[in-house]
Coordinates of C-alpha atoms in Angstrom, one line a residue:
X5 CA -7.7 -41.9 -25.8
X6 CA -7.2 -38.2 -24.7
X7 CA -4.9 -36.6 -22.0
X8 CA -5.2 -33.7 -20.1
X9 CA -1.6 -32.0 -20.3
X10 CA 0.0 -31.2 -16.6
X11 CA -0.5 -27.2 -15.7
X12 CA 2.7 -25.7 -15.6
X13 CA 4.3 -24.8 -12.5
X14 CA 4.5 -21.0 -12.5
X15 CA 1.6 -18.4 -14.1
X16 CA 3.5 -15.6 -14.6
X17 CA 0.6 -12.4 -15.4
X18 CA 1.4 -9.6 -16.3
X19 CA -1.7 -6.7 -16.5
X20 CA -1.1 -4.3 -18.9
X21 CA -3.2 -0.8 -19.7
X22 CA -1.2 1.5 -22.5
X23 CA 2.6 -0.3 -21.7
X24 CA 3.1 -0.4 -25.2
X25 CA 7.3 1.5 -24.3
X26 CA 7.9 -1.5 -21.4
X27 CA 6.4 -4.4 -21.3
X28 CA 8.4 -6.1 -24.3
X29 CA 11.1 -5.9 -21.8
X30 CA 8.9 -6.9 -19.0
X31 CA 8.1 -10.4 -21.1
X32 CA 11.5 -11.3 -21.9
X33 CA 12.5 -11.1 -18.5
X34 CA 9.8 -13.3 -17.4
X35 CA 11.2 -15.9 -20.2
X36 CA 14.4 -15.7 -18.3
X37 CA 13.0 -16.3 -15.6
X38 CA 11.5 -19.6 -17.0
X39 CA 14.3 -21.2 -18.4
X40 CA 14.8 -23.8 -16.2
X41 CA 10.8 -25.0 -15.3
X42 CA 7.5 -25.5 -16.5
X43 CA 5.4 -21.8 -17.2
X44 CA 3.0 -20.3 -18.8
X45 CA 3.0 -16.5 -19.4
X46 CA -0.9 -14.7 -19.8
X47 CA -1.0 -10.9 -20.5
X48 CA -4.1 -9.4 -19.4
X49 CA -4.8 -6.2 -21.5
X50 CA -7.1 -3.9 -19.6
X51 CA -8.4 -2.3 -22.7
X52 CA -5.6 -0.5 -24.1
X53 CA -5.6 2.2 -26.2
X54 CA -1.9 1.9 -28.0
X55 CA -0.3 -0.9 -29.3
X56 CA 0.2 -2.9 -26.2
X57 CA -2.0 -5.8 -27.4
X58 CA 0.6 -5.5 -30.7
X59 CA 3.3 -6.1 -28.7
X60 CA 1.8 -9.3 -26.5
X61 CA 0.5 -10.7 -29.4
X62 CA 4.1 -10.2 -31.3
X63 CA 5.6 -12.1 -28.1
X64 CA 2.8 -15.0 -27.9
X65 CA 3.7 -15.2 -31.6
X66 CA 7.4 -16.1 -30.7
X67 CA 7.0 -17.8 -27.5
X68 CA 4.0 -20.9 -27.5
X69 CA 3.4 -21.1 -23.8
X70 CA 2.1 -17.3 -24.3
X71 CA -1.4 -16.1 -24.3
X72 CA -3.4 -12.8 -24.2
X73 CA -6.4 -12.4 -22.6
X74 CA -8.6 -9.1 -23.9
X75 CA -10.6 -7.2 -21.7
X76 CA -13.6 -5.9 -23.4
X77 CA -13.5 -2.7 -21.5
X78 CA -11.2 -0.9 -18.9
X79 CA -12.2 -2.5 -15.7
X80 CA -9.4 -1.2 -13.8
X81 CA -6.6 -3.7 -11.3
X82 CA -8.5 -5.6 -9.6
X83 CA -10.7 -7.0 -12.5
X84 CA -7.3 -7.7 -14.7
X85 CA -5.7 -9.1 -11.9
X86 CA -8.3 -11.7 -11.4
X87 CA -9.2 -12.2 -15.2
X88 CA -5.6 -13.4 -15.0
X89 CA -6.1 -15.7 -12.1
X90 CA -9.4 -17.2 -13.9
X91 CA -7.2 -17.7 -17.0
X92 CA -3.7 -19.1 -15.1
X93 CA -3.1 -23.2 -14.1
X94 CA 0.1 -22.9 -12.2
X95 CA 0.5 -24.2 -8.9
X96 CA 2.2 -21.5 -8.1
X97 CA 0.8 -17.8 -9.7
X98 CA 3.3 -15.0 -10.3
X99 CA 1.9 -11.5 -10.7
X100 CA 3.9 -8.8 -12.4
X101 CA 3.4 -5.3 -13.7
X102 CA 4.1 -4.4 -17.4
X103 CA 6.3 -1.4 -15.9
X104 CA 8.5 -3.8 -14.3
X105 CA 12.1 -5.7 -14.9
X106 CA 12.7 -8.8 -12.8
X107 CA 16.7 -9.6 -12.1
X108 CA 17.2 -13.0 -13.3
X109 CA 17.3 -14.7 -9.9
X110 CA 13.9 -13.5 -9.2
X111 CA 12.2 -16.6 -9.4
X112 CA 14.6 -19.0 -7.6
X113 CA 14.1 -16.6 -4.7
X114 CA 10.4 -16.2 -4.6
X115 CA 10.1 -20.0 -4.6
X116 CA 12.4 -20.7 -1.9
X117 CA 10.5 -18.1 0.0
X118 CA 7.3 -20.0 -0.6
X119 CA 9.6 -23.4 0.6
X120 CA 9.9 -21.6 3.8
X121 CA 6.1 -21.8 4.4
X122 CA 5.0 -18.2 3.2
X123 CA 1.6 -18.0 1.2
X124 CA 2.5 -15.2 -1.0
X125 CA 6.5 -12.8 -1.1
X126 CA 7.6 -10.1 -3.1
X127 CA 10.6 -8.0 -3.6
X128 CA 11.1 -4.2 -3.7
X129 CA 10.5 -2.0 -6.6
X130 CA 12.8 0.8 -7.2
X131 CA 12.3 3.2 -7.6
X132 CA 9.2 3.7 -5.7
X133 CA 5.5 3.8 -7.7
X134 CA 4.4 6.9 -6.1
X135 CA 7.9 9.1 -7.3
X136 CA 8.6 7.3 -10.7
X137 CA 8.1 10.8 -12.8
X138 CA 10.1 12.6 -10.2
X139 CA 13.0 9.9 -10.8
X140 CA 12.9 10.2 -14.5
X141 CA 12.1 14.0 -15.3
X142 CA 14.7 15.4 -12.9
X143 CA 17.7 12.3 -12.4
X144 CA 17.1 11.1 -8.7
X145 CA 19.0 8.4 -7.1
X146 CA 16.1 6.4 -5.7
X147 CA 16.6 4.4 -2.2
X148 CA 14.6 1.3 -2.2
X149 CA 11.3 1.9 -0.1
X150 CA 9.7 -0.9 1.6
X151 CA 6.4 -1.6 0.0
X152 CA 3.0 -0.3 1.6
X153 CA 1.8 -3.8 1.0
X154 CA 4.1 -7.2 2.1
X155 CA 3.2 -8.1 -1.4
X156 CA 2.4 -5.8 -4.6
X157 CA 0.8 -6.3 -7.4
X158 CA 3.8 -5.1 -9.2
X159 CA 6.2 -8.6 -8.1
X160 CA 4.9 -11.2 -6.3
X161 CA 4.5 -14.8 -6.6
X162 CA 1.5 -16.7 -4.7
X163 CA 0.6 -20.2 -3.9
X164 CA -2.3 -21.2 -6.0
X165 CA -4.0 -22.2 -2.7
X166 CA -4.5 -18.4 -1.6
X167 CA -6.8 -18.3 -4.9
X168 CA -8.8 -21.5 -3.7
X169 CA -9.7 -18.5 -0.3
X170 CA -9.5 -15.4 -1.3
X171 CA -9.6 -13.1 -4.4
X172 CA -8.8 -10.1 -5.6
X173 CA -11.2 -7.4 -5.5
X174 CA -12.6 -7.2 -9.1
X175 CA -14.3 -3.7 -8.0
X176 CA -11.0 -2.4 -7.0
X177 CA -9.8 -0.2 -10.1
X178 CA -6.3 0.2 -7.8
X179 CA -5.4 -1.3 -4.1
X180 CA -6.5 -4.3 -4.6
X181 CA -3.2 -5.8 -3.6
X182 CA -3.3 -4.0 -0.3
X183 CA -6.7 -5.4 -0.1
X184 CA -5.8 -9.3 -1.1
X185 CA -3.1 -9.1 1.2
X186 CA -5.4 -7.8 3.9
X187 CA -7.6 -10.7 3.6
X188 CA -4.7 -13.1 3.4
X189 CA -4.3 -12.2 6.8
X190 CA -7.5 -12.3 8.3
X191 CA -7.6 -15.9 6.8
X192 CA -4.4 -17.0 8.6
X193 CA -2.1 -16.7 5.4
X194 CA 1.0 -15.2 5.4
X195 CA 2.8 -12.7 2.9
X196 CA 6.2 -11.2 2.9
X197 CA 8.3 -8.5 1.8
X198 CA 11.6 -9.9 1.0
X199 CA 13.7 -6.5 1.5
X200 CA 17.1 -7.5 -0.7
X201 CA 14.8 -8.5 -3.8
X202 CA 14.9 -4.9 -6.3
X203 CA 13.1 -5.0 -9.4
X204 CA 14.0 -2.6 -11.9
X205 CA 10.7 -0.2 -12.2
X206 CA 10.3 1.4 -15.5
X207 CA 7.2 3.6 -15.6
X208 CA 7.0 6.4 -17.8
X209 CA 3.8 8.1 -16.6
X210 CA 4.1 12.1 -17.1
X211 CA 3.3 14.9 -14.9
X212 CA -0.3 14.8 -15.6
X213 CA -1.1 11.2 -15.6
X214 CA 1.2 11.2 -12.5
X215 CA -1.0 13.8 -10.7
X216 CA -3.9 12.0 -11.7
X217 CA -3.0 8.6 -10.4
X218 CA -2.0 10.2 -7.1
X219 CA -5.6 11.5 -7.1
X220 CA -6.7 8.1 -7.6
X221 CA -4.4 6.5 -4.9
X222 CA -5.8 9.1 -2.2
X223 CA -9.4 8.4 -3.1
X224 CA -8.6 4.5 -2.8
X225 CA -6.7 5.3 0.7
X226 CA -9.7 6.8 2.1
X227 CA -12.1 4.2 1.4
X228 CA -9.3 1.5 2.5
X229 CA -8.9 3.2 5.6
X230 CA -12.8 2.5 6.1
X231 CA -12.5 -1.0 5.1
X232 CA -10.3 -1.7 7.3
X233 CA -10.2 0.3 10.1
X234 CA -5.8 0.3 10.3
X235 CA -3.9 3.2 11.0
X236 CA -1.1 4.4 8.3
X237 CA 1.7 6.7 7.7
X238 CA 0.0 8.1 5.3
X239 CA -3.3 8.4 7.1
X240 CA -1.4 10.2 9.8
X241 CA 0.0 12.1 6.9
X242 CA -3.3 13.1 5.5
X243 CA -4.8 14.0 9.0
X244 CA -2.0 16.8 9.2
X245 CA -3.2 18.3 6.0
X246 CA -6.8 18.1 7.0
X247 CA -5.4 20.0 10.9
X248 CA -3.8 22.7 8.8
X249 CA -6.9 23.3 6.5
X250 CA -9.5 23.7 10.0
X251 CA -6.5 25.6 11.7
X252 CA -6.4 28.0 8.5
X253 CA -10.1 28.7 8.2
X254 CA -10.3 29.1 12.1
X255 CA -7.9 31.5 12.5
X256 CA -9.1 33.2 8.9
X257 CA -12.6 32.9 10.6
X258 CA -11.5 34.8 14.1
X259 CA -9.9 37.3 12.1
X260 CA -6.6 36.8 13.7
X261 CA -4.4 36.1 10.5
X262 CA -6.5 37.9 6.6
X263 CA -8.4 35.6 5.0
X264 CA -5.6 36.1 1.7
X265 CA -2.3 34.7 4.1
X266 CA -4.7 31.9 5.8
X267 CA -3.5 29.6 2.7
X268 CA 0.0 29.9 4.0
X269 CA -0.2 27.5 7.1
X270 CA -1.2 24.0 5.0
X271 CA 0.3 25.0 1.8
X272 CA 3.8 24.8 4.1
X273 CA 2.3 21.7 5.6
X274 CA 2.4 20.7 2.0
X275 CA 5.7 21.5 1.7
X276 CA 7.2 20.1 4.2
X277 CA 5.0 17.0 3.8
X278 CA 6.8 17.0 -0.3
X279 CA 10.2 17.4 1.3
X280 CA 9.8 14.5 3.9
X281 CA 8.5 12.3 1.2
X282 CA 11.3 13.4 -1.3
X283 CA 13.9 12.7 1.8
X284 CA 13.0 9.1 2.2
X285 CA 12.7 7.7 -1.4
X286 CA 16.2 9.7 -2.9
X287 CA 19.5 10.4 -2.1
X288 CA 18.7 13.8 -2.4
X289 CA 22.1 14.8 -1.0
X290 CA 23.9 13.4 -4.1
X291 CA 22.0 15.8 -6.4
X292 CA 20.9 19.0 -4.5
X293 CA 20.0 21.8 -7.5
X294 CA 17.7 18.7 -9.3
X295 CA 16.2 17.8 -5.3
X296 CA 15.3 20.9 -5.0
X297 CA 13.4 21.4 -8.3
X298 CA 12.3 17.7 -7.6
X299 CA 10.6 19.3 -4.2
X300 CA 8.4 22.1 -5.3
X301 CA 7.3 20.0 -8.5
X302 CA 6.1 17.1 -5.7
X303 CA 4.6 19.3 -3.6
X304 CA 1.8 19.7 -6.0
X305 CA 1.6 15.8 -6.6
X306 CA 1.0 15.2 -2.8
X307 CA -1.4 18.0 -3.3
X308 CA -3.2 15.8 -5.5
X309 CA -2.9 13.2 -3.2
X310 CA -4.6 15.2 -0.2
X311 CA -7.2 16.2 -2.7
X312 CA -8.0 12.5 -3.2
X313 CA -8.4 11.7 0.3
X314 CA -10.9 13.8 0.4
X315 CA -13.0 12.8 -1.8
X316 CA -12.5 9.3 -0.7
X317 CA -13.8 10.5 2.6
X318 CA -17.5 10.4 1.0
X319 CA -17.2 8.3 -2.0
X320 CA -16.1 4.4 -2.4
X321 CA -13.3 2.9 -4.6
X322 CA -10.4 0.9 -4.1
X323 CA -6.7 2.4 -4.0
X324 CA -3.0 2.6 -1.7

């Protein structure tokens, strides 16, 4: 006579596109995590170009309760995220990024947030997704930055239940946590940020990729803010930029400033934008010639944000 073996209590799923430098790291600090209860650990390979399935399948090779799940093409977040949800039996689901490091009491705290009758929790990651080349190429001190989301797909840890209501957005090639957790909430779940919870975050995108994904965040932003109809910072942000673009043509237009200086008035909104941004995610005090350098190189990645929003404005996609 057969059995059916138990699910194990955590899915820990990681999602992983060209992570080949981090996510060996990223697995052995989930088997930390895992030393004291039943788990299961799924990588979900988006299509990788490098030797990221190498890696997974060198760690499922080592570790039996391992599996990888391939996906055929690039389908983008929200896709892999729910690949791994289709593929997990945990009662409880833990999602984390390939680019991430959890502390070893990661776990332990997640699950005593989840005692305390929250759906789905979270930590901080640090430093901040949106600044992680500025950290690396110039030697920031990052502040932790409180999530846009109360849970992101980089660490979290959800209640299987939340699966059995909503999903994640297979469509969304990015912010489809932002949109799970939206829909949590118009369902009556709750999801947290727990604030004292860092994870290490090790992303080595460079400057190109990093422009690009800010791109891709902005286009995603736009469409969000149509989804669901909720004011942001960085909506408010982005409707500055948009003021300072009609103010500059208007007054180019009126002939009260030349048409070659009327670029002046949002690239400084741009700059001051950069600085703000730079202000609140580092201690930029601590290293003031490397801030400084760190400001004019990010004003031409929230550049590439603005540009993104608008062309979200007419298109569709999924993103922060």
């Amino acid at each position: 006579m057969s059995t059916t073996a138990a699910p194990p209590t955590v899915s820990f799923v990681v999602i992983a596109y060209n992570e080949e430098a981090n996510i060996a790291d990223c697995l052995e600090s989930l088997r930390a995590q895992a030393a004291g209860c039943d788990a299961e650990f799924i990588v979900v390979d988006d299509a990788s170009t490098d030797a990221t399935r190498a890696v997974a399948r060198d760690f499922a090779g080592r570790e039996p309760r391992a599996r990888l799940v391939e996906m055929p093409v690039n389908g983008g977040r929200g896709a892999a995220r729910r690949a791994g949800v289709e593929a997990s039996r945990g009662d409880y689901v833990a999602f984390v990024d390939a680019d991430i490091v959890l502390p070893p009491h990661w776990l332990g705290t997640t699950l005593a947030c989840l005692g305390d009758g929250a759906d789905a929790c979270g930590g901080v990651a640090v430093p901040d997704g949106d600044v992680t080349y500025l950290s690396n190429r110039f030697r920031l001190r990052p502040r932790p930055v409180a999530p846009t989301a109360a849970v992101t797909g980089n660490n979290g840890l959800f209640r299987r239940s939340v699966f059995e209501r909503v999903q994640f957005a297979a469509r969304k090639r990015s912010g489809e946590d932002v949109d799970i957790v939206h829909r949590m909430g118009a369902a009556g779940m709750r999801a947290t940020t727990l604030p004292d919870l860092l994870v290490d975050h090790r992303e080595a995108k460079g400057f190109v990729r990093s422009v690009r994904w800010l791109f891709e965040s902005g286009v995603g932003a736009s469409a969000q803010l149509r989804e669901q109809r909720r004011l942001r910072t960085p909506d408010v942000a982005f409707a500055g930029a948009v003021a300072a673009v009609l103010a500059a043509a208007g007054l180019a237009v009126t002939g009260r400033v030349p048409a070659r200086t009327a670029p002046v008035l949002p690239l400084a909104y741009v700059a001051v934008t950069a600085g703000a941004h730079l202000w609140t995610r580092f201690d930029v005090r601590a290293t003031p010639a490397r801030s400084a350098a760190a400001w004019a190189c990010n004003g031409a990645l929230i550049a590439g944000y603005y540009a993104g929003r608008l062309r979200g404005l007419a298109g569709t996609g999924g993103g922060r």
